Amino acid sequence: MADRFRLTLAQLNATVGDFAGNAAKALAAWQAGRDAGADMVALPEMFLTGYQTQDLVLKPAFVRDAMAAMEALALQIKGGPALGIGAPYWDESGHYNAWWILREGRVEARILKHHLPHVDVFDEMRIFDSGAISGPYRIGPLVIGSPVCEDAWHQDVAETLAETGAEILLVPNGSPYYRDKHDLRLNLMVSRVVETGLPLVYLNMVGGQDDQLFDGASFVLNRHGALAAQLPAFGEAIEHIDFTRGAEGWQAEPGPFTEQPDAWEQDYHAMVLGLRDYLGKSGFSKVVLGLSGGIDSALVAVIAADAFGPENVHCVMLPSRFTSQGSLDDAADVARRIGCRLDTVSIEGSRDAVSDALAHLMVGTKPDVTEENIQSRLRGVMLMALSNKFGGMLLTTGNKSEMAVGYCTIYGDMSGGYNPLKDLYKTRVFETCRWRNAHHRPWMKGPEGEVVPPQIITKPPSAELRENQKDQDSLPPYEVLDAILERLVERDQSVAEIVAAGFERATVKRIEHLLYISEWKRFQSAPGPRLTMRAFWLDRRYPMVNRWRDPG
């Protein structure tokens, strides 16, 4: 019996519903493995359909077409390695998330997912049935056990596979990113290795799907948790891993090793890839955005340039009489540094027209937030008109701090199809700009150097909707606001706990109130990349009508 086994890992980017495109990628990976003398080629969980499918997978026609595409793919897998690839499987016993083994023109086996996640962004108990724990399968000289994604986060599946003859564990995943998740995955998989005494391959998907990012970062562990290979984060990769059998069983030979980036780079790459894939998979290749001279729109413009190239970024300055010369200059400076187009469209004429039209109804009232919101909504109208006319997707630029407390105008500055900063608190916006100014990577299509002018990072933030306005007129300093929000949102702390940590009770109560009354705005907001475990959408599902407040 042979004492070597070559496994090709295909860490690739799938598109939900693109059966033909995903199958073509799978076949190309299989051919690469065949040419490299592989015994097996592996692709991630649900790769053929893309992931997550959400309720699409409840639709019989969708699953019928997916299974037909899998059968057609199987017919092409001849004269080379076996292929493992994820897709749904329905039969009379139930509806399953399955990992299919294809070999010599047929479906040789299906591994059914046993543990169905129902936390965070997952709700798989709604859409799949739990499959029985599948046994191991043999490919040439090697007996492989494949816990499917969540199955490897629990002890029982891996232990059952080890007890029934598995010699290595190959785990196909569709595991979405959040900050610092790689360390959690690595620690959990080391536990499975220690418990079973088997080498483990963790293969993850890469790419953006709606708000979720799959960061790849696949890895291979030998006995005792020694890292044998590490694939890149946020990038596609096809790599060949060789296993050899010795006195203690099978082990992976040292393979490719890509150093993992720090949290700042991973978040930034997630925002770039999330934007690129959300637009690209939706048929868009260019963007338009309002460039105000402030830090949020500056960072979004840079992210867009890194995603699509400066030539596909159209920035528009929409000044009013409240716009400072400094903001005009700073917006021009950003556009010059990035190398993107900048146009100016004044809102003064349209603001006067709206004011005149409403004057007979507004008589006797004083200017307030109503007039401020009119300005914001006029900008939204003009930006949407440019989006409609020229085909670039409008990007909205509100950060997580503003989205949390409703410091944004519905149908105004919230207008747009995607928000790259949706899960990034304001204090992290500042630091992200500093990070990007100091770093450039090959996957960035924008220029290197100080792309965000230093004066934009250091000046006090302002919406400039009235004379001498500053954000701190309406909100606590962002260092205080974000610290309170991090405790309210990310940690679900009580008012009493936050006050005990040293924050003023009245401020905490006010922020809590703003957080709850802004739920309806967030419900209508554009999607954006999920960077944390408590992003505003599937991670945090709150009612829009809610009279409860923490008495604290």
Coordinates of C-alpha atoms in Angstrom, one line a residue, residues 239-450:
E239 CA -2.2 24.4 -2.8
H240 CA -1.0 20.8 -2.7
I241 CA -0.5 19.2 0.7
D242 CA 1.5 15.9 0.9
F243 CA 0.8 13.3 3.6
T244 CA 3.2 10.5 4.4
R245 CA 2.7 7.4 6.5
G246 CA 5.3 6.6 9.1
A247 CA 5.4 4.5 12.3
E248 CA 2.9 6.8 14.0
G249 CA 0.5 7.0 11.1
W250 CA -0.1 9.7 8.6
Q251 CA 1.3 13.2 8.9
A252 CA 1.4 16.3 6.7
E253 CA 4.7 17.4 5.3
P254 CA 5.6 21.0 5.7
G255 CA 3.5 23.0 3.2
P256 CA 3.0 26.6 2.1
F257 CA 2.9 29.1 5.0
T258 CA 1.4 32.6 4.7
E259 CA 1.8 34.9 7.7
Q260 CA -1.7 36.0 8.9
P261 CA -2.2 39.8 9.0
D262 CA -3.1 41.7 12.1
A263 CA -6.7 42.7 13.0
W264 CA -6.4 46.2 11.3
E265 CA -5.3 44.7 8.0
Q266 CA -7.9 41.9 8.2
D267 CA -10.7 44.4 8.8
Y268 CA -9.5 46.6 6.0
H269 CA -9.2 43.7 3.6
A270 CA -12.7 42.6 4.6
M271 CA -14.1 46.0 3.7
V272 CA -12.4 46.0 0.4
L273 CA -13.3 42.5 -0.5
G274 CA -16.8 42.9 0.8
L275 CA -17.4 45.9 -1.4
R276 CA -15.7 44.3 -4.5
D277 CA -17.7 41.1 -4.2
Y278 CA -21.1 42.7 -3.3
L279 CA -20.9 45.0 -6.4
G280 CA -19.1 42.6 -8.7
K281 CA -21.4 39.7 -8.0
S282 CA -24.4 42.0 -8.5
G283 CA -23.1 43.3 -11.9
F284 CA -21.6 46.6 -10.8
S285 CA -18.0 47.7 -11.6
K286 CA -18.0 51.4 -10.5
V287 CA -19.3 53.6 -7.7
V288 CA -20.4 57.1 -6.9
L289 CA -20.3 58.7 -3.5
G290 CA -20.6 62.1 -1.8
L291 CA -17.2 63.3 -0.7
S292 CA -17.8 65.8 2.1
G293 CA -14.2 66.6 3.2
G294 CA -14.8 64.5 6.3
I295 CA -13.1 61.4 7.4
D296 CA -15.9 58.8 6.8
S297 CA -16.4 59.7 3.1
A298 CA -12.6 60.0 2.6
L299 CA -12.1 56.4 4.0
V300 CA -15.0 55.0 1.8
A301 CA -13.4 56.7 -1.3
V302 CA -10.1 55.0 -0.5
I303 CA -11.7 51.6 0.1
A304 CA -13.6 52.0 -3.2
A305 CA -10.4 52.9 -5.0
D306 CA -8.6 49.9 -3.5
A307 CA -11.6 47.7 -4.6
F308 CA -12.1 48.9 -8.2
G309 CA -9.3 51.3 -9.0
P310 CA -9.5 55.1 -8.9
E311 CA -10.8 55.3 -12.4
N312 CA -14.1 53.6 -11.3
V313 CA -14.7 55.9 -8.4
H314 CA -16.8 59.1 -9.0
C315 CA -16.8 61.5 -6.0
V316 CA -19.2 64.4 -5.8
M317 CA -18.9 67.4 -3.4
L318 CA -22.4 68.8 -2.7
P319 CA -21.8 72.0 -0.8
S320 CA -24.3 74.4 0.9
R321 CA -23.7 77.7 2.5
F322 CA -22.7 75.8 5.7
T323 CA -19.9 74.0 3.9
S324 CA -16.5 75.4 5.0
Q325 CA -13.7 76.3 2.6
G326 CA -11.6 73.8 4.6
S327 CA -14.1 71.0 3.7
L328 CA -14.0 72.0 0.0
D329 CA -10.2 71.9 0.0
D330 CA -10.0 68.6 1.9
A331 CA -12.4 66.9 -0.5
A332 CA -10.3 68.1 -3.4
D333 CA -7.2 66.9 -1.7
V334 CA -8.6 63.4 -1.1
A335 CA -9.6 63.1 -4.8
R336 CA -6.2 64.3 -5.9
R337 CA -4.3 61.8 -3.7
I338 CA -6.5 58.9 -4.8
G339 CA -6.6 60.0 -8.4
C340 CA -10.4 59.8 -8.8
R341 CA -12.9 62.1 -10.5
L342 CA -14.4 64.8 -8.3
D343 CA -17.4 67.0 -9.4
T344 CA -19.2 69.7 -7.5
V345 CA -22.9 70.1 -7.4
S346 CA -24.3 72.9 -5.2
I347 CA -27.5 72.2 -3.2
E348 CA -28.2 75.8 -2.5
G349 CA -30.6 76.3 -5.4
S350 CA -32.6 73.2 -4.6
R351 CA -32.5 74.0 -0.9
D352 CA -34.0 77.4 -1.6
A353 CA -36.7 75.8 -3.9
V354 CA -37.7 73.4 -1.2
S355 CA -37.8 76.1 1.5
D356 CA -39.9 78.3 -0.8
A357 CA -42.3 75.5 -1.5
L358 CA -42.8 74.7 2.2
A359 CA -42.7 78.3 3.4
H360 CA -46.5 78.7 3.7
L361 CA -46.7 75.6 5.9
M362 CA -43.6 76.4 8.0
V363 CA -44.6 79.9 8.8
G364 CA -44.1 80.7 12.5
T365 CA -41.6 77.9 13.1
K366 CA -37.9 78.2 13.8
P367 CA -35.2 76.3 11.9
D368 CA -34.3 73.0 13.5
V369 CA -33.3 69.5 12.5
T370 CA -36.0 69.6 9.7
E371 CA -34.0 72.0 7.7
E372 CA -30.8 70.0 8.3
N373 CA -32.4 66.9 7.1
I374 CA -33.7 68.6 3.9
Q375 CA -30.1 69.3 3.0
S376 CA -29.1 65.7 3.6
R377 CA -32.0 64.4 1.6
L378 CA -31.3 66.8 -1.3
R379 CA -27.8 65.3 -1.5
G380 CA -29.3 61.9 -1.5
V381 CA -31.6 62.8 -4.4
M382 CA -28.7 64.1 -6.5
L383 CA -26.4 61.3 -5.8
M384 CA -29.1 58.7 -6.6
A385 CA -29.8 60.6 -9.9
L386 CA -26.1 60.2 -10.8
S387 CA -26.2 56.6 -9.8
N388 CA -29.3 55.9 -12.0
K389 CA -28.0 57.9 -15.0
F390 CA -24.4 56.5 -15.1
G391 CA -24.7 53.1 -13.5
G392 CA -22.4 53.4 -10.6
M393 CA -23.6 52.1 -7.3
L394 CA -24.1 54.8 -4.7
L395 CA -22.1 54.1 -1.5
T396 CA -23.3 55.4 1.8
T397 CA -20.6 56.3 4.4
G398 CA -22.1 56.2 7.9
N399 CA -20.0 54.5 10.6
K400 CA -21.2 52.1 13.3
S401 CA -21.3 54.8 15.9
E402 CA -23.6 56.9 13.9
M403 CA -25.7 54.0 12.8
A404 CA -26.0 52.9 16.5
V405 CA -27.4 56.2 17.8
G406 CA -29.3 57.3 14.6
Y407 CA -26.9 60.2 13.9
C408 CA -27.8 59.9 10.2
T409 CA -30.7 60.9 7.9
I410 CA -33.0 58.2 6.5
Y411 CA -33.4 58.8 2.7
G412 CA -30.5 61.3 3.0
D413 CA -27.0 60.4 3.9
M414 CA -28.2 56.8 4.4
S415 CA -29.1 56.6 0.7
G416 CA -27.0 54.0 -1.1
G417 CA -26.7 50.3 -2.0
Y418 CA -23.7 49.4 0.3
N419 CA -22.0 50.8 3.3
P420 CA -18.3 49.7 3.8
L421 CA -18.1 51.3 7.3
K422 CA -21.3 49.9 8.7
D423 CA -19.6 47.7 11.3
L424 CA -16.7 50.1 12.1
Y425 CA -16.9 52.4 15.1
K426 CA -15.8 56.0 14.6
T427 CA -12.7 55.6 16.7
R428 CA -11.7 52.7 14.5
V429 CA -12.3 54.8 11.4
F430 CA -9.6 57.2 12.6
E431 CA -7.1 54.4 13.2
T432 CA -8.0 52.6 10.0
C433 CA -7.1 55.8 8.0
R434 CA -3.8 56.0 9.8
W435 CA -3.2 52.3 9.1
R436 CA -4.0 52.7 5.4
N437 CA -1.8 55.8 5.1
A438 CA 1.1 53.7 6.4
H439 CA 0.5 50.5 4.5
H440 CA 0.0 49.3 0.9
R441 CA -0.6 45.7 -0.3
P442 CA -0.7 44.1 -3.7
W443 CA -4.4 43.5 -3.5
M444 CA -5.1 47.3 -3.2
K445 CA -5.9 48.9 -6.5
G446 CA -5.5 52.5 -5.1
P447 CA -2.2 54.3 -4.8
E448 CA 0.2 53.9 -1.9
G449 CA 1.1 56.6 0.5
E450 CA -0.9 59.2 2.5

